[in-house]
Amino acid sequence: MELIEVEPHFWELYQQDEQLFLSIAIDLSSVVSCWDIILTHEDNLHYQMQGRDAIQALVEQFVAQIYRGDSTHLEQCRVSPQQQQMMHETFKSWQQKKTQP
């Protein structure tokens, strides 16, 4: 797994083979709602065509849904515990490389 796009303190985009994964932290004032999800084939295509802008638009849709109290789509796309662990390990590794001189 590889970290391929980052919007600091908001979202990270990961790739493993052809599959994309998204980690989102949504600030709800009193709490931060964190989601690790698998992107759909359609989302993958949008990313291939539009790049980072496609992910930013997707994240904005998710934020709007959460503010409306609707987490249905995010819940349906949750990653497995093993995928979540790989995402967290990839992020930690990326963070360590970033802080090394």
XYZ file of C-alpha atoms in Angstrom:
101
model
C 0.000 0.000 0.000
C 1.184 3.494 -0.849
C 0.125 6.973 0.296
C -0.399 8.954 -2.926
C -2.219 12.176 -1.934
C -2.478 14.103 1.337
C -4.537 17.055 2.513
C -2.970 17.552 5.967
C -5.278 17.037 8.945
C -8.212 16.325 6.618
C -7.724 13.340 4.300
C -5.247 10.860 2.833
C -5.550 8.820 -0.352
C -3.931 5.386 -0.507
C -3.436 2.937 -3.357
C -2.895 -0.790 -3.324
C -2.643 -2.278 -6.808
C -5.617 -0.733 -8.657
C -7.728 -0.079 -5.552
C -7.950 3.341 -3.882
C -8.620 3.915 -0.191
C -9.521 7.171 1.527
C -9.055 8.189 5.146
C -11.092 11.223 6.192
C -11.170 13.237 9.436
C -14.306 15.385 9.639
C -14.289 18.086 12.340
C -17.716 18.306 13.959
C -16.680 21.031 16.454
C -16.832 18.921 19.623
C -15.526 15.697 18.055
C -13.675 14.515 14.953
C -15.384 11.789 12.933
C -12.803 9.525 11.251
C -13.569 7.215 8.329
C -11.417 4.757 6.373
C -13.193 3.694 3.199
C -12.690 1.862 -0.092
C -13.430 4.003 -3.124
C -15.765 2.708 -5.802
C -14.723 1.921 -9.352
C -16.466 5.134 -10.433
C -14.512 7.142 -7.838
C -11.291 5.541 -9.126
C -12.151 6.611 -12.678
C -12.893 10.173 -11.571
C -9.534 10.299 -9.818
C -7.746 9.015 -12.934
C -9.414 11.711 -15.051
C -9.471 14.685 -12.657
C -6.775 13.910 -10.104
C -6.810 15.526 -6.692
C -9.837 17.693 -7.559
C -12.001 14.566 -7.831
C -10.979 13.473 -4.330
C -11.533 16.938 -2.909
C -15.056 17.023 -4.394
C -15.790 13.544 -3.042
C -14.592 14.490 0.433
C -16.777 17.604 0.365
C -19.791 15.398 -0.442
C -18.959 13.141 2.509
C -18.572 16.128 4.840
C -21.984 17.466 3.767
C -23.542 14.041 4.352
C -22.044 13.785 7.847
C -23.255 17.289 8.748
C -26.755 16.189 7.680
C -26.395 13.174 9.959
C -26.218 10.693 7.074
C -23.268 8.318 7.228
C -24.926 5.555 5.190
C -22.580 5.732 2.194
C -19.469 5.915 4.360
C -20.614 2.962 6.462
C -21.236 0.875 3.330
C -17.689 1.530 2.074
C -15.738 0.898 5.273
C -12.466 -0.948 4.934
C -11.768 -4.250 6.659
C -9.753 -4.200 9.888
C -6.746 -5.566 7.958
C -7.000 -2.804 5.337
C -7.360 -0.203 8.066
C -4.229 -1.526 9.752
C -2.301 -1.345 6.467
C -3.470 2.247 5.962
C -2.341 3.255 9.455
C 1.030 1.546 9.046
C 1.528 3.204 5.658
C 0.752 6.599 7.162
C 3.166 6.052 10.059
C 5.896 5.021 7.631
C 5.226 8.074 5.426
C 5.302 10.330 8.497
C 8.633 8.892 9.653
C 10.200 9.362 6.205
C 8.905 12.927 6.091
C 10.545 13.862 9.391
C 13.935 12.292 8.615
C 16.681 14.697 7.483
